[in-house]
Amino acid sequence: MTEHAHDAHHGSGHGHHAHRGGDVEASLERAAATCLARGAQLTELRRQVLRLVLESGQPIGAYALLDRLRGERRGAAPPTVYRALDFLMEQGLIHKIERLNAFVGCAEEPGHGHTHAHPHPHQFLICGRCGSTAEVCDEGVAHAVAGAAARLGFVVHRTTVEVEGICAHCASADATAG
Amino acid sequence: MTEHAHDAHHGSGHGHHAHRGGDVEASLERAAATCLARGAQLTELRRQVLRLVLESGQPIGAYALLDRLRGERRGAAPPTVYRALDFLMEQGLIHKIERLNAFVGCAEEPGHGHTHAHPHPHQFLICGRCGSTAEVCDEGVAHAVAGAAARLGFVVHRTTVEVEGICAHCASADATAG
DNA sequence: GGTCATGATGATACACTATATCATGGTGGC
DNA sequence: GCCACCATGATATAGTGTATCATCATGACC
Ligand SMILES: [Zn+2]
Ligand SMILES: [Zn+2]
Ligand SMILES: [Zn+2]
Ligand SMILES: [Zn+2]
């Protein structure tokens, strides 16, 4: 998980290994193209922060990012990283997981209808056992939320859906081990 | 809002008025009965915190609660209120709104199938204009989330759904005023 | 060229949110 | 009495997020 729902499991509870380098580079290239097309400035700083988020391969906190950012940018301070994160969220390049106060790269594959489309509907599955997270994009959930809100005359801007539970990997391990 | 979806609007952006005293008292009585039946100890401290949450009539932060709690309990400290809040959440008497780092009394009416049933499915609508919040309990949303998770072999424990947007009241005000 | 508005970053300080840890005291079983 | 269990008191610290002002680059405009 932590990459996409059908991926093999690799979350924060286990390997801590990052994306393969090529994945990150490709994502950065796509991000740059998206921002260019949109007139948004993916500056060097913002690109560095995005790279760090992607390289972590798991939800990462703002201050952990700050520590790493200081490796390449001494004097970086909390606002440095928070401003970059705000930009990246506005562009849909990363998401914040509220329950974890942490940030992850958007796992949406290009060509699934929306390519980093502004705020795309998404949900997070968070495993309480291994800490892995999976971003999913279930239209049924998005539709149900939109419907419930509309029935109350509520105009939806953004939706946060975060499910805590046990991932398939851990569940099968449980079933085997007892 | 802030009470139930069909209520007249009264959120943090406007009146700041609390529930009517009777509502709070009735809720406290129901909470006491629920805890008693369940073998959970709704102590004086926990009851005080619950009362403060209910009286605020809107999402309220832990430290705002702490300030008020000190009126009746000098020497109260952060752990005092956080421990009470943890208990109240476990009992389903209050909910935390993650996006706001704030707490609200559960608006679920008694007799809607689950009476403070342990973790009941719920969603929050948060108005970005006036700050009001509404707790809703849409079965369609809960079902869609459960289905999406089940298709991935994910076992759901708790679900957080928080929708940010414009409430019906503010939307109609916008339509009128331009 | 000079002026100005805009937006990004630097830099400092601060506010807000939450938990760890150990001590104290009450309640009830045995 | 003794002990296990739980709730609370009390202190300290960790973690997360903003406010504010200064500086600098860019590009529009005259
Ligand atoms: Zn995404
Ligand atoms: Zn897992
Ligand atoms: Zn509720
Ligand atoms: Zn509103």
XYZ file of C-alpha atoms (C1' of nucleotides) and ligand atoms in Angstrom:
420
model
C 0.000 0.000 0.000
C 0.995 3.619 0.416
C 1.265 3.703 -3.350
C -1.991 2.416 -4.660
C -4.568 0.010 -3.466
C -3.538 -2.910 -5.591
C 0.131 -2.563 -4.845
C 2.051 -4.964 -2.715
C 2.047 -3.844 0.846
C 4.840 -1.611 2.046
C 3.899 0.877 4.700
C 5.454 2.809 7.492
C 5.259 -0.171 9.814
C 7.721 -2.221 7.810
C 10.301 -1.436 5.229
C 10.469 2.347 5.256
C 11.882 2.034 1.798
C 11.184 4.849 -0.578
C 9.792 4.735 -4.051
C 12.201 3.581 -6.629
C 14.084 6.590 -7.845
C 12.539 6.420 -11.279
C 9.036 6.669 -9.870
C 9.863 9.844 -8.030
C 11.541 11.394 -11.024
C 8.630 10.555 -13.261
C 6.177 11.991 -10.755
C 8.215 15.157 -10.492
C 8.225 15.528 -14.241
C 4.479 15.102 -14.406
C 4.049 17.580 -11.574
C 6.187 20.117 -13.377
C 4.189 19.681 -16.555
C 0.910 20.012 -14.696
C 1.981 23.193 -12.967
C 3.356 24.670 -16.145
C 0.108 24.037 -17.975
C -1.745 25.625 -15.107
C 0.446 28.664 -14.673
C 1.457 27.579 -11.184
C 5.048 28.053 -10.139
C 6.656 24.800 -9.084
C 9.752 26.499 -7.753
C 12.953 24.805 -6.693
C 11.907 24.864 -3.046
C 8.499 23.404 -3.754
C 10.011 20.786 -5.953
C 12.452 19.846 -3.218
C 9.638 19.427 -0.721
C 7.591 17.408 -3.186
C 10.591 15.191 -3.823
C 11.034 14.596 -0.101
C 7.387 13.684 0.315
C 7.517 11.271 -2.603
C 10.806 9.759 -1.498
C 9.492 9.001 1.953
C 6.981 6.619 0.391
C 4.721 6.932 3.406
C 2.892 9.641 5.328
C 5.445 12.082 6.659
C 5.072 14.935 9.107
C 5.922 18.528 8.375
C 8.773 18.592 10.860
C 10.299 15.389 9.561
C 10.238 17.018 6.156
C 11.815 20.102 7.639
C 14.684 18.071 9.071
C 15.370 16.521 5.692
C 14.933 19.775 3.848
C 17.641 21.326 5.994
C 20.065 18.923 4.397
C 19.795 20.912 1.203
C 18.610 24.257 2.508
C 20.112 25.402 5.742
C 18.034 27.921 7.626
C 14.789 26.349 6.502
C 12.080 27.045 9.073
C 8.553 25.761 9.712
C 6.913 28.336 7.449
C 9.267 27.289 4.677
C 7.907 23.783 4.606
C 4.305 24.649 5.471
C 4.062 27.145 2.654
C 5.416 24.622 0.215
C 3.000 22.004 1.507
C 0.083 24.401 1.125
C 1.022 25.019 -2.464
C 1.430 21.332 -3.224
C -1.950 20.577 -1.674
C -3.621 23.311 -3.660
C -2.188 21.769 -6.785
C -3.381 18.333 -5.764
C 0.159 16.969 -5.838
C 0.024 15.856 -2.233
C -2.687 15.209 0.323
C -2.831 15.665 4.050
C -4.016 12.828 6.220
C -5.745 14.660 9.037
C -5.768 11.792 11.477
C -1.996 11.497 11.215
C -1.048 15.123 10.725
C 1.021 13.874 7.851
C 1.371 14.314 4.120
C 1.594 11.870 1.229
C 2.129 12.202 -2.477
C -1.018 11.851 -4.533
C -1.161 8.274 -5.777
C -3.590 9.003 -8.554
C -2.302 7.457 -11.763
C -2.141 9.777 -14.733
C -4.838 9.105 -17.263
C -7.534 7.992 -14.879
C -9.780 10.768 -16.086
C -8.267 13.463 -13.915
C -4.548 14.109 -13.995
C -3.928 15.773 -10.659
C -7.207 17.496 -11.352
C -7.614 20.204 -8.833
C -9.259 18.587 -5.858
C -9.942 15.028 -6.936
C -12.106 12.793 -4.787
C -10.090 10.410 -2.726
C -10.157 8.369 0.438
C -7.474 6.977 2.671
C -7.312 3.563 4.254
C -5.044 3.609 7.280
C -3.898 0.355 8.829
C -3.742 0.601 12.591
C -1.504 -2.450 12.793
C 1.312 -1.691 10.357
C 0.731 1.990 9.743
C 0.488 1.651 5.987
C -1.860 3.905 4.075
C -3.585 3.481 0.756
C -5.176 6.175 -1.345
C -8.237 5.008 -3.156
C -10.582 6.850 -5.465
C -13.988 5.294 -5.086
C -16.651 7.014 -7.110
C -19.400 5.445 -5.025
C -18.128 7.091 -1.868
C -17.675 10.415 -3.566
C -21.161 10.192 -5.030
C -22.766 9.226 -1.730
C -21.117 12.135 0.060
C -22.116 14.552 -2.668
C -25.680 13.284 -2.507
C -25.990 13.508 1.248
C -24.634 17.040 1.216
C -26.833 18.121 -1.675
C -29.969 16.880 0.085
C -29.165 19.336 2.860
C -28.401 22.194 0.515
C -24.753 22.040 1.398
C -22.263 23.065 -1.289
C -19.214 20.784 -1.147
C -15.725 22.165 -1.579
C -13.482 19.477 -0.193
C -14.099 16.121 1.386
C -11.944 14.224 3.836
C -12.540 10.494 4.116
C -10.145 8.544 6.292
C -10.818 4.947 7.249
C -8.913 3.370 10.081
C -8.776 -0.376 10.301
C -6.697 -3.398 9.331
C -5.243 -3.746 5.854
C -5.612 -6.914 3.810
C -2.013 -7.865 4.444
C -2.279 -7.630 8.215
C -5.718 -9.237 8.227
C -4.471 -12.314 6.414
C -1.465 -12.457 8.721
C -3.871 -12.403 11.638
C -5.976 -15.165 10.136
C -2.891 -17.339 9.683
C -1.147 -16.671 12.978
C -4.264 -16.840 15.076
C -26.844 23.480 12.435
C -24.361 22.248 14.969
C -27.241 20.328 16.482
C -28.757 18.388 13.672
C -29.017 18.851 9.993
C -32.569 20.107 9.922
C -32.073 22.579 12.711
C -32.084 26.262 12.215
C -28.644 27.571 11.604
C -26.563 28.662 14.534
C -22.870 28.113 14.249
C -19.640 29.455 15.571
C -19.648 32.281 13.081
C -22.726 33.878 14.533
C -24.562 33.616 17.768
C -22.265 31.541 19.940
C -25.302 30.768 21.992
C -25.366 27.447 23.719
C -28.005 24.793 23.714
C -30.968 25.577 25.778
C -30.278 24.415 29.287
C -32.904 21.725 29.076
C -31.268 20.125 26.062
C -27.974 19.865 27.845
C -29.540 18.450 30.960
C -31.488 15.897 29.000
C -28.380 14.873 27.096
C -26.451 14.507 30.315
C -29.159 12.318 31.757
C -29.170 10.093 28.707
C -25.391 9.918 28.803
C -25.459 8.891 32.443
C -28.007 6.189 31.728
C -26.006 4.904 28.782
C -22.798 4.719 30.791
C -24.526 3.088 33.708
C -26.001 0.413 31.481
C -22.590 -0.151 29.989
C -20.625 -0.255 33.204
C -18.668 2.846 32.230
C -17.957 5.434 34.899
C -19.290 8.840 33.973
C -17.517 10.547 36.844
C -18.062 14.100 37.995
C -15.064 15.334 36.019
C -16.158 13.606 32.853
C -19.656 14.870 33.308
C -18.355 18.398 33.740
C -16.361 18.169 30.533
C -19.313 16.713 28.672
C -21.488 19.514 29.958
C -18.990 22.100 28.743
C -18.848 20.521 25.310
C -22.625 20.436 25.050
C -23.025 23.949 26.368
C -20.658 25.382 23.819
C -23.074 24.325 21.099
C -20.299 24.294 18.546
C -16.945 22.628 17.988
C -14.682 23.571 20.851
C -10.974 23.017 21.317
C -9.435 21.142 24.207
C -7.767 24.230 25.596
C -10.904 26.311 25.426
C -12.557 23.550 27.414
C -9.654 23.598 29.819
C -10.090 27.314 30.412
C -13.744 26.842 31.212
C -13.137 23.771 33.292
C -10.794 25.746 35.483
C -13.761 27.776 36.559
C -15.021 24.802 38.497
C -11.820 22.859 38.989
C -8.744 24.901 39.637
C -5.513 23.159 38.878
C -6.993 21.370 35.885
C -4.286 20.633 33.342
C -4.194 19.453 29.725
C -4.207 15.763 30.647
C -7.256 16.377 32.783
C -9.341 17.432 29.838
C -7.759 15.135 27.274
C -8.390 12.085 29.397
C -11.994 13.060 29.858
C -12.347 13.687 26.134
C -10.854 10.286 25.346
C -13.383 8.642 27.589
C -16.280 10.563 26.113
C -15.189 9.679 22.608
C -14.881 6.010 23.488
C -18.426 6.151 24.768
C -19.606 7.889 21.622
C -20.879 10.849 23.604
C -18.743 13.301 21.698
C -16.852 13.309 18.418
C -13.653 14.938 17.342
C -13.582 16.937 14.147
C -10.087 16.284 12.867
C -9.943 19.191 10.484
C -10.692 21.597 13.319
C -8.948 19.857 16.193
C -12.180 20.380 18.049
C -14.855 18.392 19.792
C -18.635 18.369 19.582
C -21.372 16.553 21.383
C -22.876 13.687 19.450
C -26.027 14.970 17.798
C -27.503 11.555 17.230
C -31.084 11.531 18.458
C -31.984 8.722 20.814
C -34.112 6.089 19.170
C -32.625 6.300 15.693
C -31.651 2.657 15.882
C -28.466 3.202 17.849
C -28.502 5.098 21.100
C -24.960 6.319 21.417
C -24.086 2.930 20.000
C -20.388 2.495 20.320
C -18.919 3.971 17.171
C -21.884 4.991 15.087
C -21.397 6.039 11.485
C -21.489 9.774 11.075
C -20.282 12.570 8.876
C -19.651 16.237 9.455
C -20.529 19.139 7.234
C -18.364 22.131 8.019
C -19.272 25.538 6.656
C -16.200 27.490 5.679
C -18.139 30.737 5.718
C -19.835 30.781 9.092
C -17.998 27.947 10.825
C -21.117 26.013 11.692
C -21.007 22.249 11.690
C -23.698 19.639 11.230
C -23.495 16.006 12.130
C -25.334 13.783 9.738
C -25.767 10.043 9.685
C -26.102 9.013 6.060
C -26.380 5.285 5.592
C -25.460 5.574 1.936
C -22.112 7.114 2.753
C -21.401 4.551 5.438
C -22.356 1.755 3.079
C -20.243 3.070 0.237
C -17.198 3.378 2.472
C -17.718 -0.094 3.862
C -18.056 -1.507 0.361
C -14.963 0.209 -1.005
C -12.914 -0.997 1.938
C -14.277 -4.542 1.747
C -13.390 -4.812 -1.938
C -9.775 -4.227 -0.929
C -9.884 -6.653 1.955
C -9.640 -3.830 4.433
C -11.339 -4.321 7.805
C -12.922 -1.048 8.939
C -12.720 0.070 12.547
C -13.530 3.740 12.406
C -14.333 6.152 9.637
C -13.815 9.885 9.492
C -15.859 11.824 6.953
C -15.608 15.587 7.038
C -17.003 17.740 4.282
C -15.952 21.335 3.973
C -18.117 23.704 1.996
C -20.942 26.219 2.306
C -24.001 25.490 4.385
C -27.510 25.987 3.080
C -27.948 29.120 5.155
C -24.825 30.818 3.834
C -25.477 29.600 0.303
C -28.918 31.196 0.230
C -27.493 34.373 1.727
C -24.956 34.405 -1.097
C -27.653 33.877 -3.687
C -29.639 36.816 -2.304
C -26.828 39.254 -1.715
C -24.970 38.401 -4.880
C 14.860 53.944 -16.689
C 11.758 54.418 -12.804
C 7.817 53.001 -10.259
C 4.785 49.814 -8.554
C 2.131 45.562 -7.681
C 2.648 40.724 -7.085
C 4.349 36.635 -5.343
C 8.090 33.749 -3.236
C 11.284 33.210 0.324
C 13.979 34.350 4.724
C 13.810 34.934 9.497
C 12.045 35.354 14.184
C 8.772 34.618 17.377
C 4.782 32.696 19.021
C 0.319 30.035 19.562
C -1.966 25.934 19.662
C -2.474 20.852 20.285
C -1.259 16.627 22.556
C 1.324 13.214 25.318
C 4.750 11.124 28.740
C 5.594 10.252 33.329
C 5.263 9.749 38.051
C 2.602 10.567 42.228
C -1.732 10.306 44.886
C -6.043 8.543 46.346
C -10.293 5.901 46.192
C -12.921 1.414 45.574
C -13.639 -3.299 45.879
C -12.004 -8.255 45.847
C -9.572 -11.593 48.447
C -4.546 -5.824 55.686
C -3.158 -6.299 51.077
C -3.408 -5.739 46.405
C -5.200 -4.805 41.739
C -7.454 -1.466 39.255
C -8.865 2.857 37.842
C -9.377 7.856 38.052
C -7.180 11.992 39.006
C -3.340 15.443 40.247
C 0.744 17.549 38.832
C 4.777 18.694 36.110
C 7.255 18.713 32.120
C 7.888 18.209 27.367
C 6.833 16.992 22.609
C 4.555 17.927 18.344
C 1.966 20.828 15.025
C 0.860 25.132 12.840
C 0.719 30.632 12.240
C 1.578 35.564 12.542
C 4.446 39.049 11.165
C 7.775 41.705 9.055
C 11.814 41.926 5.996
C 13.926 40.926 1.600
C 14.208 39.883 -3.109
C 12.952 38.741 -7.874
C 9.749 39.338 -11.670
C 7.057 41.642 -14.819
C 3.537 45.274 -15.998
C 3.079 50.018 -16.814
C 4.128 54.709 -17.763
Zn -4.755 11.916 -4.842
Zn -1.438 -3.444 7.878
Zn -22.722 11.126 16.718
Zn -22.600 28.729 6.849
